[in-house]
Amino acid sequence: GSRGRHLAEALKGIDMAAGSGSVALAEKLQSLNGLFAIHKKKGPTSADVLNILKTKLLKEAGIKQHPMKRKRQALKLGHGGTLDSAASGVLVVGIGKGTKMLSGMLSCSKKYTTVGELGKATDTFDALGMVTEEQSYDHITKNDLESILKKFTGNVMQTPPLYSALKQNGQRLSCLMKKGEAVEAKPARPVVVFDLSVQDYNPPLFTLNVECGGGFYVRSLVNDLGKELSSCAHVKELIRTKQGPFTLDEHALQEEKWTIDEVVKAIESCTELVSSEGACKKLKMNPQENTEQVKEAD
């Protein structure tokens, strides 16, 4: 009778509300391996965005997520480098065996467009933080800004912000800061800037285009530029327009396209991208470097 039929459906562990094709969809989803890019909106953290994506895909396939985290994951997803919650743009995602390819994405070059605001510094170096300092900026010309950029281009040393995904004793600095715990500043470290230019100057706002290697913080750059110009500055807006071979305009899936079929298509087109020679501008750094650091940064 109908009870037996319902029981049989329940035993499959698949929620048939997702439609009759859901067994096939579930299999399709769980057999996916590769890399693709999504568009991260301003607001949520990179981890939040990954969870939203995961929930959408599992729901479409009709797979119930196991509440116990330690159980075998129904779907393996990871991202190739944190994008600040206040930032938007390209987030590279690995699915299945693709998660093992993500470390290669971390050392890839990235491109950002950022809007900085002169005259105000914040504790987080971005617009989410508390204003810690105010300075005049009327003495600064576009020419002044352009001429100091050379100092920040090439192989340079950079001190990461205290509010960051870098870790101290296994805990993220940003979490420790929010709890009001003592945090030691991370030492300056070598980073590489391939290209740095002024796109717009409309004081107090200025727009920069940045192309850099892994582990580089645009927030630190803007904070340092403010000091160098005898003023202060913070990041008002930050967009990652490219990571490795993935560009925001061409490859990043908008949220309405976070569906199994779109992900399948994206992985297929991205496989060619990733395997193409010269997809990555590698950092000329020690290969034994701590990849954890690179991974956590941006």
Short mmCIF file of C-alpha atoms in Angstrom, two decimals:
data_model
loop_
_atom_site.label_atom_id
_atom_site.label_comp_id
_atom_site.label_asym_id
_atom_site.label_seq_id
_atom_site.Cartn_x
_atom_site.Cartn_y
_atom_site.Cartn_z
CA GLY A 1 0.00 0.00 0.00
CA SER A 2 0.90 3.64 0.15
CA ARG A 3 2.66 3.24 3.52
CA GLY A 4 5.11 0.75 2.03
CA ARG A 5 5.78 3.07 -0.88
CA HIS A 6 6.47 6.02 1.43
CA LEU A 7 8.79 3.86 3.49
CA ALA A 8 10.75 2.75 0.43
CA GLU A 9 11.17 6.37 -0.63
CA ALA A 10 12.27 7.40 2.85
CA LEU A 11 14.83 4.61 2.93
CA LYS A 12 16.52 5.98 -0.15
CA GLY A 13 17.49 8.89 2.08
CA ILE A 14 16.46 11.25 -0.65
CA ASP A 15 13.84 13.89 -0.23
CA MET A 16 11.64 13.43 -3.27
CA ALA A 17 10.26 16.95 -2.94
CA ALA A 18 13.20 17.95 -5.08
CA GLY A 19 11.56 16.23 -8.05
CA SER A 20 11.72 12.81 -9.65
CA GLY A 21 15.15 13.39 -11.14
CA SER A 22 16.71 13.90 -7.75
CA VAL A 23 18.39 10.49 -7.50
CA ALA A 24 20.17 11.22 -10.79
CA LEU A 25 20.85 14.79 -9.62
CA ALA A 26 22.26 13.58 -6.30
CA GLU A 27 24.59 11.20 -8.12
CA LYS A 28 25.59 13.93 -10.56
CA LEU A 29 26.37 16.31 -7.70
CA GLN A 30 28.35 13.79 -5.68
CA SER A 31 30.44 12.74 -8.68
CA LEU A 32 31.63 16.31 -9.37
CA ASN A 33 35.35 17.06 -9.08
CA GLY A 34 37.02 20.30 -10.09
CA LEU A 35 37.30 24.05 -9.69
CA PHE A 36 34.88 26.84 -10.54
CA ALA A 37 34.36 30.46 -9.48
CA ILE A 38 31.44 32.17 -7.79
CA HIS A 39 30.56 35.80 -7.16
CA LYS A 40 30.73 36.63 -3.45
CA LYS A 41 28.49 39.46 -2.34
CA LYS A 42 29.51 42.13 0.16
CA GLY A 43 28.47 41.19 3.72
CA PRO A 44 28.82 37.48 4.40
CA THR A 45 32.18 35.87 5.16
CA SER A 46 33.76 33.53 2.58
CA ALA A 47 32.80 30.58 4.82
CA ASP A 48 29.17 31.80 4.99
CA VAL A 49 29.04 32.00 1.19
CA LEU A 50 30.39 28.46 0.87
CA ASN A 51 27.70 27.21 3.26
CA ILE A 52 24.94 28.99 1.31
CA LEU A 53 26.24 27.39 -1.91
CA LYS A 54 26.45 23.95 -0.29
CA THR A 55 22.94 24.19 1.16
CA LYS A 56 21.50 25.24 -2.22
CA LEU A 57 23.16 22.37 -4.10
CA LEU A 58 22.21 19.72 -1.51
CA LYS A 59 18.63 21.00 -1.41
CA GLU A 60 18.35 20.85 -5.21
CA ALA A 61 19.65 17.27 -5.17
CA GLY A 62 17.30 16.42 -2.31
CA ILE A 63 20.12 15.28 -0.06
CA LYS A 64 19.54 15.84 3.63
CA GLN A 65 22.61 17.30 5.29
CA HIS A 66 23.77 15.32 8.29
CA PRO A 67 23.79 17.58 11.35
CA MET A 68 26.83 15.78 12.77
CA LYS A 69 29.80 17.50 11.18
CA ARG A 70 32.22 14.63 11.74
CA LYS A 71 30.14 12.22 9.66
CA ARG A 72 31.23 11.73 6.08
CA GLN A 73 30.36 14.96 4.36
CA ALA A 74 27.57 14.70 1.79
CA LEU A 75 29.47 17.22 -0.32
CA LYS A 76 33.08 18.32 -0.12
CA LEU A 77 33.57 22.03 -0.85
CA GLY A 78 36.43 24.43 -0.16
CA HIS A 79 37.54 27.88 -1.32
CA GLY A 80 40.86 29.11 -2.66
CA GLY A 81 41.56 32.06 -0.36
CA THR A 82 39.50 34.19 1.99
CA LEU A 83 37.82 37.34 0.69
CA ASP A 84 37.01 39.80 3.52
CA SER A 85 33.34 39.97 4.51
CA ALA A 86 33.24 43.64 3.43
CA ALA A 87 34.68 42.68 0.02
CA SER A 88 32.97 41.22 -3.04
CA GLY A 89 34.08 39.47 -6.20
CA VAL A 90 35.67 36.23 -7.38
CA LEU A 91 35.81 33.34 -4.93
CA VAL A 92 37.37 30.16 -6.38
CA VAL A 93 35.60 27.02 -5.17
CA GLY A 94 36.84 23.42 -5.22
CA ILE A 95 34.35 20.55 -5.22
CA GLY A 96 35.14 16.88 -4.50
CA LYS A 97 38.73 16.10 -5.52
CA GLY A 98 38.96 19.69 -6.75
CA THR A 99 39.47 20.75 -3.12
CA LYS A 100 42.98 19.30 -3.39
CA MET A 101 43.72 21.71 -6.26
CA LEU A 102 42.90 24.81 -4.21
CA SER A 103 46.36 25.35 -2.73
CA GLY A 104 47.59 26.13 -6.25
CA MET A 105 45.01 28.92 -6.45
CA LEU A 106 46.36 30.62 -3.32
CA SER A 107 49.70 31.50 -4.86
CA CYS A 108 48.09 32.63 -8.12
CA SER A 109 48.04 36.29 -8.97
CA LYS A 110 44.90 38.21 -8.09
CA LYS A 111 43.44 41.47 -9.32
CA TYR A 112 41.51 43.93 -7.19
CA THR A 113 39.79 47.26 -7.65
CA THR A 114 39.62 49.21 -4.42
CA VAL A 115 38.19 52.55 -3.35
CA GLY A 116 40.18 54.14 -0.53
CA GLU A 117 39.12 57.06 1.61
CA LEU A 118 41.72 59.60 2.74
CA GLY A 119 41.57 61.43 6.08
CA LYS A 120 40.23 58.60 8.24
CA ALA A 121 41.96 55.49 9.57
CA THR A 122 40.04 52.57 11.15
CA ASP A 123 41.10 49.69 13.40
CA THR A 124 40.16 47.10 10.76
CA PHE A 125 41.62 49.17 7.87
CA ASP A 126 38.19 49.04 6.17
CA ALA A 127 34.79 50.72 6.49
CA LEU A 128 33.51 48.18 9.03
CA GLY A 129 35.93 49.34 11.72
CA MET A 130 35.96 52.11 14.31
CA VAL A 131 37.63 55.36 13.23
CA THR A 132 40.93 55.58 15.13
CA GLU A 133 42.43 58.69 13.56
CA GLU A 134 41.44 61.70 11.43
CA GLN A 135 43.88 63.78 9.38
CA SER A 136 43.65 66.47 6.74
CA TYR A 137 44.22 65.42 3.14
CA ASP A 138 43.87 68.71 1.20
CA HIS A 139 47.64 68.76 0.59
CA ILE A 140 47.51 65.51 -1.45
CA THR A 141 47.35 65.66 -5.26
CA LYS A 142 46.75 62.84 -7.72
CA ASN A 143 50.38 63.28 -8.74
CA ASP A 144 51.52 62.71 -5.13
CA LEU A 145 49.54 59.49 -4.97
CA GLU A 146 50.80 58.23 -8.34
CA SER A 147 54.43 58.97 -7.54
CA ILE A 148 54.45 56.99 -4.27
CA LEU A 149 52.91 53.89 -5.86
CA LYS A 150 56.31 52.92 -7.28
CA LYS A 151 57.47 52.40 -3.69
CA PHE A 152 54.76 49.78 -3.22
CA THR A 153 55.30 47.91 -6.50
CA GLY A 154 57.46 44.82 -7.06
CA ASN A 155 58.83 42.63 -4.27
CA VAL A 156 57.96 44.49 -1.07
CA MET A 157 57.57 43.81 2.65
CA GLN A 158 54.08 44.16 4.09
CA THR A 159 52.67 43.93 7.62
CA PRO A 160 49.28 42.16 7.66
CA PRO A 161 46.35 43.85 9.44
CA LEU A 162 45.51 42.71 12.98
CA TYR A 163 41.95 42.01 11.87
CA SER A 164 42.71 39.14 9.51
CA ALA A 165 42.23 35.42 8.95
CA LEU A 166 45.84 34.76 9.93
CA LYS A 167 46.22 32.69 13.08
CA GLN A 168 47.79 33.00 16.52
CA ASN A 169 47.95 29.76 18.53
CA GLY A 170 45.45 28.19 16.13
CA GLN A 171 42.86 30.97 16.45
CA ARG A 172 42.05 33.60 13.86
CA LEU A 173 43.34 37.06 14.73
CA SER A 174 40.02 38.67 13.78
CA CYS A 175 38.16 36.39 16.26
CA LEU A 176 40.67 37.12 19.04
CA MET A 177 40.44 40.88 18.38
CA LYS A 178 36.64 40.80 18.56
CA LYS A 179 36.85 38.99 21.92
CA GLY A 180 39.13 41.78 23.14
CA GLU A 181 42.09 39.46 23.63
CA ALA A 182 45.71 40.55 23.29
CA VAL A 183 47.03 40.00 19.79
CA GLU A 184 50.61 40.30 18.64
CA ALA A 185 51.16 42.04 15.34
CA LYS A 186 52.37 39.63 12.66
CA PRO A 187 55.81 40.51 11.33
CA ALA A 188 56.17 42.11 7.90
CA ARG A 189 56.51 39.48 5.19
CA PRO A 190 57.53 39.46 1.54
CA VAL A 191 54.71 39.99 -0.95
CA VAL A 192 54.71 40.78 -4.63
CA VAL A 193 52.83 43.52 -6.48
CA PHE A 194 52.86 43.08 -10.25
CA ASP A 195 50.91 46.21 -11.06
CA LEU A 196 49.48 49.19 -9.19
CA SER A 197 47.72 52.18 -10.76
CA VAL A 198 45.33 55.02 -9.95
CA GLN A 199 42.03 54.63 -11.79
CA ASP A 200 40.32 57.67 -10.27
CA TYR A 201 41.17 60.51 -7.87
CA ASN A 202 38.30 62.42 -6.32
CA PRO A 203 39.38 63.38 -2.79
CA PRO A 204 38.82 62.09 -0.21
CA LEU A 205 38.15 59.06 -2.46
CA PHE A 206 40.66 57.38 -4.74
CA THR A 207 40.36 54.20 -6.82
CA LEU A 208 43.25 51.82 -7.38
CA ASN A 209 43.76 48.78 -9.60
CA VAL A 210 46.02 46.21 -7.95
CA GLU A 211 47.54 43.01 -9.31
CA CYS A 212 49.34 41.03 -6.64
CA GLY A 213 50.47 37.59 -5.52
CA GLY A 214 49.13 35.45 -2.68
CA GLY A 215 49.13 36.66 0.92
CA PHE A 216 48.81 40.33 -0.07
CA TYR A 217 46.43 42.61 1.87
CA VAL A 218 44.88 45.51 -0.04
CA ARG A 219 43.74 46.90 3.35
CA SER A 220 47.36 47.14 4.53
CA LEU A 221 48.37 48.78 1.24
CA VAL A 222 45.73 51.53 1.59
CA ASN A 223 46.59 52.09 5.27
CA ASP A 224 50.31 52.35 4.38
CA LEU A 225 49.61 54.72 1.47
CA GLY A 226 47.72 57.07 3.80
CA LYS A 227 50.70 57.24 6.18
CA GLU A 228 53.13 57.72 3.31
CA LEU A 229 51.08 60.70 2.13
CA SER A 230 51.30 62.31 5.63
CA SER A 231 47.64 61.58 6.23
CA CYS A 232 45.71 58.38 6.83
CA ALA A 233 43.32 56.19 4.81
CA HIS A 234 41.11 53.10 4.89
CA VAL A 235 39.45 50.81 2.33
CA LYS A 236 35.91 51.91 1.56
CA GLU A 237 35.25 49.26 -1.10
CA LEU A 238 37.09 46.18 -2.33
CA ILE A 239 36.32 43.99 -5.33
CA ARG A 240 38.40 40.99 -6.43
CA THR A 241 38.09 41.01 -10.22
CA LYS A 242 40.40 38.07 -10.96
CA GLN A 243 42.00 35.11 -9.20
CA GLY A 244 44.40 33.02 -11.23
CA PRO A 245 42.65 32.45 -14.57
CA PHE A 246 39.15 33.15 -13.18
CA THR A 247 37.68 36.57 -13.91
CA LEU A 248 34.63 38.18 -12.31
CA ASP A 249 32.97 39.06 -15.61
CA GLU A 250 33.57 35.83 -17.48
CA HIS A 251 33.63 33.02 -14.93
CA ALA A 252 32.09 33.93 -11.57
CA LEU A 253 28.61 32.41 -11.13
CA GLN A 254 26.05 34.84 -9.70
CA GLU A 255 23.91 33.48 -6.86
CA GLU A 256 20.89 32.76 -9.08
CA LYS A 257 23.11 30.38 -11.07
CA TRP A 258 24.17 28.30 -8.06
CA THR A 259 22.54 25.18 -9.50
CA ILE A 260 23.93 21.73 -10.24
CA ASP A 261 23.75 22.15 -14.03
CA GLU A 262 25.45 25.56 -13.94
CA VAL A 263 28.21 24.18 -11.71
CA VAL A 264 28.71 21.24 -14.10
CA LYS A 265 29.06 23.67 -17.03
CA ALA A 266 31.39 25.94 -15.06
CA ILE A 267 33.68 23.05 -14.07
CA GLU A 268 33.87 21.89 -17.69
CA SER A 269 34.83 25.32 -19.01
CA CYS A 270 37.22 25.93 -16.11
CA THR A 271 39.11 22.67 -16.62
CA GLU A 272 40.56 24.09 -19.84
CA LEU A 273 41.34 27.36 -18.07
CA VAL A 274 43.24 25.79 -15.19
CA SER A 275 45.24 23.40 -17.36
CA SER A 276 46.23 26.11 -19.83
CA GLU A 277 49.90 27.08 -19.54
CA GLY A 278 50.65 30.29 -17.70
CA ALA A 279 47.27 30.36 -15.95
CA CYS A 280 49.12 31.20 -12.77
CA LYS A 281 51.67 33.89 -12.13
CA LYS A 282 53.63 32.10 -9.42
CA LEU A 283 55.29 33.84 -6.53
CA LYS A 284 59.07 33.72 -6.55
CA MET A 285 59.12 32.51 -2.99
CA ASN A 286 60.42 29.56 -1.07
CA PRO A 287 58.33 26.52 -2.08
CA GLN A 288 58.55 25.35 1.56
CA GLU A 289 56.68 28.49 2.66
CA ASN A 290 53.81 28.05 5.03
CA THR A 291 50.87 27.60 2.66
CA GLU A 292 48.48 28.05 5.59
CA GLN A 293 49.52 31.70 5.68
CA VAL A 294 48.98 32.22 2.00
CA LYS A 295 45.67 30.41 2.15
CA GLU A 296 44.28 32.50 4.96
CA ALA A 297 45.23 35.81 3.46
CA ASP A 298 43.49 38.54 1.47
#
